[in-house]
XYZ file of C-alpha atoms in Angstrom:
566
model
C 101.275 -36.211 -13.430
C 102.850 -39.489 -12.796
C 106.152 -39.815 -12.945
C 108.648 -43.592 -12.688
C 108.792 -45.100 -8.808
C 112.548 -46.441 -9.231
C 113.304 -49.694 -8.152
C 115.373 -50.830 -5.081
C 117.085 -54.383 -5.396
C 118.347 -56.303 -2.832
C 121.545 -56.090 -1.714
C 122.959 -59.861 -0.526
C 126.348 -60.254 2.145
C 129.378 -61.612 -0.158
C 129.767 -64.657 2.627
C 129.786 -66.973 -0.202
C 132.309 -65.078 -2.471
C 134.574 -65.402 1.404
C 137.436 -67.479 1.636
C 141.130 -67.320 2.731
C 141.884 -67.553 -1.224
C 140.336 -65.555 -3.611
C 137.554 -67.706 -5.046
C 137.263 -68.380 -8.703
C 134.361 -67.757 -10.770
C 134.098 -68.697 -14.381
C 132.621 -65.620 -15.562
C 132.126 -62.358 -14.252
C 130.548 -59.085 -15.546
C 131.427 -55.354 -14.503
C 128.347 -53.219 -15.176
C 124.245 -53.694 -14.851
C 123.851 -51.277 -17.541
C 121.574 -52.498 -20.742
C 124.807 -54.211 -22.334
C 126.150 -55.829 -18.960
C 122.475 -57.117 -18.225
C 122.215 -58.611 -22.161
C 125.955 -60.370 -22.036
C 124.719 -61.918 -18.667
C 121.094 -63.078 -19.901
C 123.086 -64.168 -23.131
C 125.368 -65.793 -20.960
C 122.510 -68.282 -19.144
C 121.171 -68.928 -22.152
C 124.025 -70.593 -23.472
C 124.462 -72.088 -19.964
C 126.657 -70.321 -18.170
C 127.028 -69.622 -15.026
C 127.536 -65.798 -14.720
C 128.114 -63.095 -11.825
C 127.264 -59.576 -12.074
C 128.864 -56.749 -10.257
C 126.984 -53.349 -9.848
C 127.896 -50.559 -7.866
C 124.075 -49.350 -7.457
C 120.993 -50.822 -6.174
C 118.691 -49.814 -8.867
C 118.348 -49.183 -12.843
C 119.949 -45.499 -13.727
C 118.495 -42.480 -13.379
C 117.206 -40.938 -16.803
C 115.786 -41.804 -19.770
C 119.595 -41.512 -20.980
C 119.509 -44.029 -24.243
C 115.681 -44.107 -25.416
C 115.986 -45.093 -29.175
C 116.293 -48.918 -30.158
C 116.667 -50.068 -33.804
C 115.031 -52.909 -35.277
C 118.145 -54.541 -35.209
C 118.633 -53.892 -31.550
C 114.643 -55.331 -31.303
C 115.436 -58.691 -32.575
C 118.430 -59.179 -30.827
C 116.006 -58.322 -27.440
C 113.600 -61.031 -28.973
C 116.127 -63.925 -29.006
C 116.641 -62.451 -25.082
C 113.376 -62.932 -24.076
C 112.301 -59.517 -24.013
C 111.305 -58.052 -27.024
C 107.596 -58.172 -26.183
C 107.928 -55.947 -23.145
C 110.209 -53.383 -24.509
C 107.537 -53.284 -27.668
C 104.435 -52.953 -25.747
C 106.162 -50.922 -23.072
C 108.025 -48.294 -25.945
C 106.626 -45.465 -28.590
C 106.838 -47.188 -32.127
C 107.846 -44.378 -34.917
C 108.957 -44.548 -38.381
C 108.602 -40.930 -39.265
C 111.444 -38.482 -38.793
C 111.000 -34.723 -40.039
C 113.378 -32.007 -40.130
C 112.724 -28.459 -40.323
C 115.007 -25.412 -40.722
C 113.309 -22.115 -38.469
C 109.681 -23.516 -38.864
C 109.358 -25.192 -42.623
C 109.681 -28.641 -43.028
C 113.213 -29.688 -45.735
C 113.385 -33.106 -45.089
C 111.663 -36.166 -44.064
C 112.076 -40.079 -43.742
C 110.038 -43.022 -43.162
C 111.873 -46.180 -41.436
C 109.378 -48.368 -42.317
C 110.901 -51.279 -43.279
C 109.880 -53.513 -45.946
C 106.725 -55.416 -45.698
C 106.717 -58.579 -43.292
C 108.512 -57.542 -40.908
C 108.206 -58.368 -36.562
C 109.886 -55.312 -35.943
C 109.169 -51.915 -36.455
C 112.091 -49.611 -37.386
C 112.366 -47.795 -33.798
C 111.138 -47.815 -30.844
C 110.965 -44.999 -27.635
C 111.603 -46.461 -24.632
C 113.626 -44.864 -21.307
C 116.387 -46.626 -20.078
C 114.895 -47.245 -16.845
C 112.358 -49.005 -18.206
C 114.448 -51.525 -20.924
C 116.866 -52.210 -17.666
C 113.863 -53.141 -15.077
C 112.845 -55.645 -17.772
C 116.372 -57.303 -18.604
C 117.069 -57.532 -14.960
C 113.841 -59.292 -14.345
C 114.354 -61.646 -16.925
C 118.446 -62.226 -15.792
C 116.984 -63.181 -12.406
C 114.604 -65.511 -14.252
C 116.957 -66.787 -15.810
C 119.533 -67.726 -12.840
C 122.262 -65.323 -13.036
C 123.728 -63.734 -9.951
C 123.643 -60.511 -9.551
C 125.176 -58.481 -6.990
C 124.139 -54.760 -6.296
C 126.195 -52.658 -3.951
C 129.216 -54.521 -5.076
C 131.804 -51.881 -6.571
C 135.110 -52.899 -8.289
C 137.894 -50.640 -7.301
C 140.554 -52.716 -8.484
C 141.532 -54.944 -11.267
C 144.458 -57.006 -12.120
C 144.769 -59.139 -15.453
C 146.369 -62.554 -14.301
C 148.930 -64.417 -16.736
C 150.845 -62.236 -19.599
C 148.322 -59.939 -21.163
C 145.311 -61.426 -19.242
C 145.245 -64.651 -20.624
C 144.703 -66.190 -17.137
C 142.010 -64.061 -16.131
C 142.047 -61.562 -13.504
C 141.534 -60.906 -10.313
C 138.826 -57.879 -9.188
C 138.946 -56.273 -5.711
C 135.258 -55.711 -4.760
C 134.120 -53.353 -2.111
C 130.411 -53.962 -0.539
C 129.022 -52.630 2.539
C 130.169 -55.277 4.616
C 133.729 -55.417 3.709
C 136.087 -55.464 1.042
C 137.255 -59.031 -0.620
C 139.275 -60.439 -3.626
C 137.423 -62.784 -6.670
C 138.937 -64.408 -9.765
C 137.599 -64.703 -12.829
C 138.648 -67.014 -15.702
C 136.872 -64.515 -17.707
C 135.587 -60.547 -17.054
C 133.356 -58.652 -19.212
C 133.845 -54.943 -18.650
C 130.809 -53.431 -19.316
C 131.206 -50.583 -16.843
C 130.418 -47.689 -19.631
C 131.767 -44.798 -21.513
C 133.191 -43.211 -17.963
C 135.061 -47.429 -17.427
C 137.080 -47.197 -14.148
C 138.682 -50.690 -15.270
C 139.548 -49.354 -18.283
C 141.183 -46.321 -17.020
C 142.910 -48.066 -14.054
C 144.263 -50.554 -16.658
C 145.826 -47.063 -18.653
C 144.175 -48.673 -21.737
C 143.805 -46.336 -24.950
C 140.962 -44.721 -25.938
C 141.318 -42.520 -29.480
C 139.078 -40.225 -31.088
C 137.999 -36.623 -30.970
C 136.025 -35.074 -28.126
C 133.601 -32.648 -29.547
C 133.546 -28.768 -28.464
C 129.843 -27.869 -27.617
C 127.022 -28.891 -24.776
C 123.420 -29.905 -25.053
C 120.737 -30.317 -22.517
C 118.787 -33.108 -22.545
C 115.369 -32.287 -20.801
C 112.461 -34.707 -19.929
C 109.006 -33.820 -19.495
C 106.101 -34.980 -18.991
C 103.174 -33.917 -20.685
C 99.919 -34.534 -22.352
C 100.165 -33.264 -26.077
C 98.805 -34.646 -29.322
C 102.023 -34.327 -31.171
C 102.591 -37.210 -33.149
C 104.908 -40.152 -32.212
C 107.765 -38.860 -34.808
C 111.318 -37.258 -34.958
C 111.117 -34.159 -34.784
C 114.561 -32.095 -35.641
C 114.935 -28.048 -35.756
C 117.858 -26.010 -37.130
C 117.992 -22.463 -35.883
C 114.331 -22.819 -34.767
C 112.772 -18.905 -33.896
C 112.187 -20.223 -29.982
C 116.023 -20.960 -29.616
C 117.749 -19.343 -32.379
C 121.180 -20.024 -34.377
C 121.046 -23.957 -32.745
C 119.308 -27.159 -32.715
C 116.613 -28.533 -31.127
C 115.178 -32.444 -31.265
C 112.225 -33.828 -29.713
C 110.843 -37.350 -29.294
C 107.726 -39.021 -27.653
C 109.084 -41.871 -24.950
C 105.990 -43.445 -23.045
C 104.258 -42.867 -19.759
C 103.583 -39.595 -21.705
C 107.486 -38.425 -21.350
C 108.489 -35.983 -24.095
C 112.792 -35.539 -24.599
C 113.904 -32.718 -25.736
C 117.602 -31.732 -26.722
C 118.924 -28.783 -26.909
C 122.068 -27.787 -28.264
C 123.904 -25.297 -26.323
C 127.090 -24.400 -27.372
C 130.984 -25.041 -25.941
C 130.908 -21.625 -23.467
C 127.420 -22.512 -21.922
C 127.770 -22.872 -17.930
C 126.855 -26.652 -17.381
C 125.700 -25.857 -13.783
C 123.601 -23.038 -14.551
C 122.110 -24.542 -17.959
C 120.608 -27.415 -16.049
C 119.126 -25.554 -13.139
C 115.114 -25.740 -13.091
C 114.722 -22.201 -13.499
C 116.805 -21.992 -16.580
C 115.147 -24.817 -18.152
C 111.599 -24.157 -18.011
C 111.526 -20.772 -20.393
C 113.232 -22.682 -22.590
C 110.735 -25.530 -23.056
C 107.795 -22.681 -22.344
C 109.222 -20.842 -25.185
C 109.462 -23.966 -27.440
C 105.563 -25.384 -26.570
C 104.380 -21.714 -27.290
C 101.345 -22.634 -25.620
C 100.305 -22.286 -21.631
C 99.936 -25.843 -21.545
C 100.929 -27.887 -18.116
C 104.072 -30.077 -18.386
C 106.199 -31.338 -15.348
C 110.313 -30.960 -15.314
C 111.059 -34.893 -14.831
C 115.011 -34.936 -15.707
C 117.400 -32.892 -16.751
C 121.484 -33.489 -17.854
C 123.925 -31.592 -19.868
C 126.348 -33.837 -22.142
C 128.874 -33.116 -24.672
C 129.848 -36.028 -26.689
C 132.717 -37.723 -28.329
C 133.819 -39.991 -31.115
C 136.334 -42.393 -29.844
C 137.473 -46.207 -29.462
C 139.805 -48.568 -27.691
C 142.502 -49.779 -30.210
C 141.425 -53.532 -29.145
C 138.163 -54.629 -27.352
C 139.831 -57.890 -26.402
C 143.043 -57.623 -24.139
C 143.478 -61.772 -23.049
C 140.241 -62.790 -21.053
C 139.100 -59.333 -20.573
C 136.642 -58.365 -22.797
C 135.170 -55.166 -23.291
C 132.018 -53.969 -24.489
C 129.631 -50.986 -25.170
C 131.126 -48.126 -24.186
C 133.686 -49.359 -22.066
C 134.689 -50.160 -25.514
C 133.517 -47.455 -27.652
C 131.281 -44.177 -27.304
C 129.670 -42.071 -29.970
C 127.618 -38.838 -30.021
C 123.727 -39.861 -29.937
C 122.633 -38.532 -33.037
C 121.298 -41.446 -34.913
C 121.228 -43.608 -32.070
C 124.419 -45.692 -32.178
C 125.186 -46.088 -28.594
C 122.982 -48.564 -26.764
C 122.306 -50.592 -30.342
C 125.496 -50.979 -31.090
C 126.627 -52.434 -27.456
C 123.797 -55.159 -27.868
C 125.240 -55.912 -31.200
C 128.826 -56.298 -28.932
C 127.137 -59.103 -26.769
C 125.233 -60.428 -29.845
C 128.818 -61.087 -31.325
C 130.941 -61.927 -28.332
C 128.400 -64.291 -25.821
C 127.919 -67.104 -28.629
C 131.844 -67.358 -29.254
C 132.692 -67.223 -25.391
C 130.228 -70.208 -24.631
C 131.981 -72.153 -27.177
C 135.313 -71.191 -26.016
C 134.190 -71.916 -22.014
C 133.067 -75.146 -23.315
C 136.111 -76.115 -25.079
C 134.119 -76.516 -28.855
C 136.490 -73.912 -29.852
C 139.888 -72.056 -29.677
C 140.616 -69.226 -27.579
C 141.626 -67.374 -30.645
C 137.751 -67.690 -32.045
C 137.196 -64.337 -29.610
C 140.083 -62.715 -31.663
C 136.741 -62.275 -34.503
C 134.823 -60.726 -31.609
C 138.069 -57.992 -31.361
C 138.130 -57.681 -35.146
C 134.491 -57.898 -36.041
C 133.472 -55.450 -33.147
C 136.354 -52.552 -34.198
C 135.292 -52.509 -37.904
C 131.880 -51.802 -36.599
C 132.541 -49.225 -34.461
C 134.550 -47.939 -36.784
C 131.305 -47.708 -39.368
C 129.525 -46.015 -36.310
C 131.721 -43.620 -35.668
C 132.865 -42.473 -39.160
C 128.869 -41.987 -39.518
C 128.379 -40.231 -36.484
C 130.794 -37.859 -36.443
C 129.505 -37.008 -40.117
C 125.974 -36.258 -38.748
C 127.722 -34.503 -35.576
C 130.023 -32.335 -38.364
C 126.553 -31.560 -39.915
C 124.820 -30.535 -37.079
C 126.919 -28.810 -35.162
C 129.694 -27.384 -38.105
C 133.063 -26.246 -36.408
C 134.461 -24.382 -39.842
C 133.085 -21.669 -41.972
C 132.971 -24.079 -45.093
C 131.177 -26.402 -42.559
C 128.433 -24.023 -42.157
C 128.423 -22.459 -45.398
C 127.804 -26.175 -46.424
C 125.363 -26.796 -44.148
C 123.271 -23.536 -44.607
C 123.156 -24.052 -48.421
C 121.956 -27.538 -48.042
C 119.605 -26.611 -45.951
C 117.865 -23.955 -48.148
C 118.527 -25.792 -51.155
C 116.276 -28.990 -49.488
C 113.519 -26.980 -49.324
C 112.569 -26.855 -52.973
C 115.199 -29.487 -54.524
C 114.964 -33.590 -53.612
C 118.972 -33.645 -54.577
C 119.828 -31.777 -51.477
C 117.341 -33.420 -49.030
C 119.318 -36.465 -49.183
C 122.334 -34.610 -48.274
C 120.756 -33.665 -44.818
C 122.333 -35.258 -41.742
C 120.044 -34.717 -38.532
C 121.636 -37.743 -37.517
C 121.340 -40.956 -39.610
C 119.551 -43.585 -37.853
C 121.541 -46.777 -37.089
C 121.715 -50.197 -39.043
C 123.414 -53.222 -38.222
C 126.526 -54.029 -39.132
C 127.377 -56.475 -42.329
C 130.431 -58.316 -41.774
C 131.471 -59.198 -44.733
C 135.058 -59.218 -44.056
C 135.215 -61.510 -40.893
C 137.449 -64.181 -40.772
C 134.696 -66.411 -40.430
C 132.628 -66.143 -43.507
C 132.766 -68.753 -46.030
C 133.538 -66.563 -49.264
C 130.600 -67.556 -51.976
C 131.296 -70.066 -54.777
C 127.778 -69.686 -56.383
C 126.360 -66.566 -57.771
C 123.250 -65.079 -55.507
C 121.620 -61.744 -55.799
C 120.209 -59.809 -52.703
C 121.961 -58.256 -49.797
C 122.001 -62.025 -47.563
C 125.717 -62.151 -48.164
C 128.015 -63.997 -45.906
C 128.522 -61.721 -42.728
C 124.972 -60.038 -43.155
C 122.529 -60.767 -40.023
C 119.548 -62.438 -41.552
C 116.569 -60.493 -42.521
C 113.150 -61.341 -41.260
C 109.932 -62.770 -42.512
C 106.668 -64.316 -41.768
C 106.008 -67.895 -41.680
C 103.893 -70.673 -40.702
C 104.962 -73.411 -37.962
C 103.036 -76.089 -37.005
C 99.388 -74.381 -38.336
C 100.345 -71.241 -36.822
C 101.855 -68.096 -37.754
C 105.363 -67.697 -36.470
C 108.638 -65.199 -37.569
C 111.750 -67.062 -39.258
C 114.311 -64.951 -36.793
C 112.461 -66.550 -33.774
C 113.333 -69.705 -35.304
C 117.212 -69.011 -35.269
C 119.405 -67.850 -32.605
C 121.842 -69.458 -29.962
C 122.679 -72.303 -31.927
C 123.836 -72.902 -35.735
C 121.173 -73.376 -37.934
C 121.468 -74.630 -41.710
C 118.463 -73.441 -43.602
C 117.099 -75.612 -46.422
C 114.755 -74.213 -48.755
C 112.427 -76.950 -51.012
C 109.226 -76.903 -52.307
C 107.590 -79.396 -49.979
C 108.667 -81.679 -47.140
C 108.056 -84.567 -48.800
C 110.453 -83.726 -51.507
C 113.336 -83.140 -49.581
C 116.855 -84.623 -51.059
C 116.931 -88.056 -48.833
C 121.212 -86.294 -48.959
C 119.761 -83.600 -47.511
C 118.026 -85.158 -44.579
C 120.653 -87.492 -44.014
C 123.298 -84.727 -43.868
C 121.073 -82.883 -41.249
C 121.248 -85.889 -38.996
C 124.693 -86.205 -39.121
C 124.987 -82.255 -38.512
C 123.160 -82.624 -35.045
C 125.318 -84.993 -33.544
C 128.452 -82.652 -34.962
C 130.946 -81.709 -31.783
C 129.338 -77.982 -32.328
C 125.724 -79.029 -33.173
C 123.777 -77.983 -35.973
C 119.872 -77.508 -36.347
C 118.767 -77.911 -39.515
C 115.579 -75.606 -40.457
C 113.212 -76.727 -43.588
C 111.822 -74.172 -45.123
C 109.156 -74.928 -47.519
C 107.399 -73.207 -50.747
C 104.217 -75.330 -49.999
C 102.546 -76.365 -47.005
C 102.556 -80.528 -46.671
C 103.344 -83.186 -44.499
C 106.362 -82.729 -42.177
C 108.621 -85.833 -41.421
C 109.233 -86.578 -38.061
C 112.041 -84.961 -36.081
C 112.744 -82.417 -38.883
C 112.069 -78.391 -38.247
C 110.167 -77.061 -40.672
C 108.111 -73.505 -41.641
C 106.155 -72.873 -44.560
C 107.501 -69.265 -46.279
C 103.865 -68.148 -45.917
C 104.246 -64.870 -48.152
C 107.050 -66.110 -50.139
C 109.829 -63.618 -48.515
C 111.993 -65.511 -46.701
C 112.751 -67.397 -50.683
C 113.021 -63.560 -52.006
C 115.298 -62.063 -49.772
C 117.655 -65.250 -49.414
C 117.594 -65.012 -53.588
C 116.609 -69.079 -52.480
C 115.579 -72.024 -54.871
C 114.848 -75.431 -53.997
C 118.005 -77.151 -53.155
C 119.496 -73.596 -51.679
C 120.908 -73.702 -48.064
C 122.308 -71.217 -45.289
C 123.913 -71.236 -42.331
C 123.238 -69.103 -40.236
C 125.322 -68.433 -37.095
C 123.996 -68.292 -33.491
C 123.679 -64.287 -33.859
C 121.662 -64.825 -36.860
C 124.384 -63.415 -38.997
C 124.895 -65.925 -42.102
C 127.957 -67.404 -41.972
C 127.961 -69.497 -45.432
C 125.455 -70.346 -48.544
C 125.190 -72.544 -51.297
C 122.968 -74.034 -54.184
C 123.863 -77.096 -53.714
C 125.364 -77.838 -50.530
C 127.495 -80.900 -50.003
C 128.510 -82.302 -46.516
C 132.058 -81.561 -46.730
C 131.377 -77.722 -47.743
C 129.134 -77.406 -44.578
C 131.507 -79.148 -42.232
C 134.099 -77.170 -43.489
C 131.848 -73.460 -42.836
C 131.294 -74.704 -39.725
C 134.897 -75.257 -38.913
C 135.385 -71.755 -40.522
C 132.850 -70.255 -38.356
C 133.424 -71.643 -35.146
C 137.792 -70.741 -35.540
C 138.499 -74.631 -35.767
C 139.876 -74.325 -39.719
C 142.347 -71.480 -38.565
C 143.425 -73.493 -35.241
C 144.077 -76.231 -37.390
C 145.776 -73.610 -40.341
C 148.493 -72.648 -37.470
C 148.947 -75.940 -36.021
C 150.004 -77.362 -38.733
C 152.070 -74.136 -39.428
């Protein structure tokens, strides 16, 4: 059976990092992981120049995060590589849970219809990180392997100068400044710990073994989830399909298991023999032991060091929270920094980044330590709960919704950040301020297109009317004006009826009628939608002033201007 030939890249001398001073760099990034490798594509893409530090030489060893929601999907999309991880990954929608051998529970993740995305998608972690560094390098950002950070040091009070890193490579050891650091250096951070920043939470008591293997079955591409299952009784066992015919399997092993012995070949293989209950062939790939935790830096932004994924945050991986949510970090933070680096906003606009990004985590955590407390009860009440939910499923629909194999992520609605313009006009329909925008076919130019592939990395109003042609001459007029605004806006036509299209405006016919539906839009109705394709305002009838001033909301110029004249 095959099995993945891991990459090697190539390691480059630091002779142009080399001078008597530390040299200064505008940006810099700790950590090749999926979330460093996103904030540094992110980063060119907005035009900035970006280095990458990585103490490796090659994408990690694992499948490690293998589950990416259709949030997480688009967000690759407007990165360039949405495509590969989708033909590359295992689409599934279906996720069953059983307790011993009878099904109690099932969901489907389909989303509604017209849709780009499917609700999940398989894919190993070597794989997703091969593509993003591919596409950084196609995109011009410089990344270093062999290049480990040992040391630190924030630069100013609180980091608000930067900070300088001490980097060690194999020819030598050498000082760099940075006007601004990403730590993306994961849940283990070095900076963070050498820093003696806090990290709250609980740790949870028990062990499971992840184990990858590769085989040829005709299981179906679905979630499977087991609670006291007769080949490994009184715990839990879940098993997915990732591609290249790679099959992971957890199992939970409880706090007093040996961590060195539980991983060991010969320990594994009865207990995936045992599980298969078949003779058929299958080939140990991978093997780790984990235990997991629920925890959080107080702030993710300390001055110009910014923290992310989790450096930032961690969570135990049942329902998938870890990897999507640190793309949803970058989503957030890399459209804010570029406007900060290019002086179109305040340095306090990252201050959203710090508030935004805790309340999520927050959201993740509270729900994944109540799928954790489900699965793996530490109290008699716990269990006794758990059990009788569990039996009760079987027969009763009440109860199935109470069971928690792990609920699946969703993105985040921000409806409390500082930089949503509260509503004035009454809309129905979850496209509230703070929501990231739902998607939905449409036609561009005679050819069938998706409306989130027509947002992203800039502001975009959206303008719904029934044809082109019958566009408010206000309306155009304002979208002129928009595009030569300090922080320029793109306006976006979108259309009941396919017509003519007047030059030098943007415009997609809602083909199906959804994108109208699920933006509750009429003729007249308008959006705008932020650079992470979360809206950031709406109206019926917008006027200039009411945009200008969103957009002022949005981008932290109304609250600059709020405390200077304070």
């Amino acid at each position: 059976m095959a099995t993945y030939t891991y990459p090697t890249f190539p390691y480059r001398p630091p002779a142009d990092l080399l001078e008597a001073a530390a040299r200064r760099r505008p940006l810099v990034v700790i950590g090749a992981g999926p979330v460093g490798l996103a904030a540094a594509i992110d980063a060119r893409l907005h035009g900035l120049d970006v280095l990458l530090f990585d103490e490796e030489d090659s994408v990690s060893f694992g499948s490690r995060a293998v589950c990416y929601a259709k949030r997480a999907l688009e967000i690759l999309d407007r990165l360039g590589v949405g495509d590969v991880v989708c033909d590359k990954g295992v689409s599934w929608n279906i996720g069953r849970t059983f307790l011993r051998e009878e099904e109690v529970y099932r969901f489907n993740l389909v989303p509604d219809a017209g849709h780009k995305r499917p609700g999940m998608i398989n894919l190993q972690q070597y794989h997703l990180e091969e593509a993003l560094v591919k596409r950084a390098t196609e995109l011009g950002a410089d990344l270093r392997w062999k290049y480990k950070v040992v040391n630190v040091q924030p630069l100013g009070q609180g980091g608000n100068s930067g900070a300088r890193l001490t980097v060690e490579t194999p020819d030598g050891t050498f000082d760099i400044e940075a006007d601004w650091l990403i730590v993306a250096d994961g849940a283990r951070s070095n900076v963070r710990r050498q820093l003696g920043l806090d990290i709250e939470g609980h740790v949870f008591r028990d062990r499971f073994l992840i184990a990858d293997v590769i085989m040829k079955a005709d299981y179906p591409a679905e979630r499977w989830f087991w609670f006291d299952p007769p080949f490994h009784p009184n715990q839990s066992v879940l098993l997915h399909k990732q591609s290249d015919n790679v099959w992971r399997i957890d199992f939970q092993l409880g706090w007093d298991a040996d961590p060195e012995e539980e991983k060991k070949p010969e320990n594994i293989i009865p207990r995936v023999k045992a599980m298969l209950g078949d003779d058929r062939e299958f080939e140990l790939e991978w093997a780790s032991i984990y235990t997991f935790q629920c925890r959080r830096m107080k702030n993710f932004r300390h001055g110009r060091l910014l923290f992310v994924g989790d450096a930032a945050h961690q969570v135990s991986p049942f329902g998938a929270r870890g990897a999507n949510s640190g793309f949803q970090d970058t989503d957030d933070l890399m459209w804010k920094l570029a406007l900060v680096m290019k002086q179109q906003a305040p340095e306090a606009l990252l201050d959203s980044y710090d508030a935004d990004r805790t309340y999520a985590a927050d959201e993740n955590i509270r729900n994944s330590t109540r799928s954790t407390d489900f699965i793996t009860p530490k109290s008699k009440v716990s269990r006794t709960f758990r059990n009788a939910t569990l039996q009760l499923a079987r027969q009763h629909p009440f109860a199935r919704r109470l069971v928690n194999s792990g609920r699946l992520s969703v993105p985040s609605f921000l409806v409390h950040s500082a930089l949503n313009t509260p509503d004035t006009d009454a809309f129905e329909g979850n496209m509230v301020p703070g929501a990231p925008m739902d998607d939905a076919p449409v036609r561009r130019e005679g050819q069938d297109a998706w409306l989130l592939d027509q947002l992203g990395n800039r502001f975009v109003l959206m303008v719904f009317a029934d044809r082109a042609e019958s566009l408010d001459p206000a309306l155009l007029a304002l979208s002129e004006a928009l595009a030569q605004e300090p922080v320029p806006v793109q306006t976006l036509l979108v259309t009941a009826h396919a017509g003519s299209v007047p030059p030098g405006l943007r415009v997609v016919h809602d083909r199906d009628g959804l994108v109208a539906q699920r933006c509750d839009a009429r003729p007249g109705t308008a959006y705008l939608v932020r650079p992470d394709q979360h809206v950031a305002a709406r109206w019926r009838d917008p006027r200039a002033q009411a945009v200008r001033d969103a957009l002022a909301r949005a981008t932290g110029q109304a609250s600059a201007a709020r405390l200077q004249a304070a």
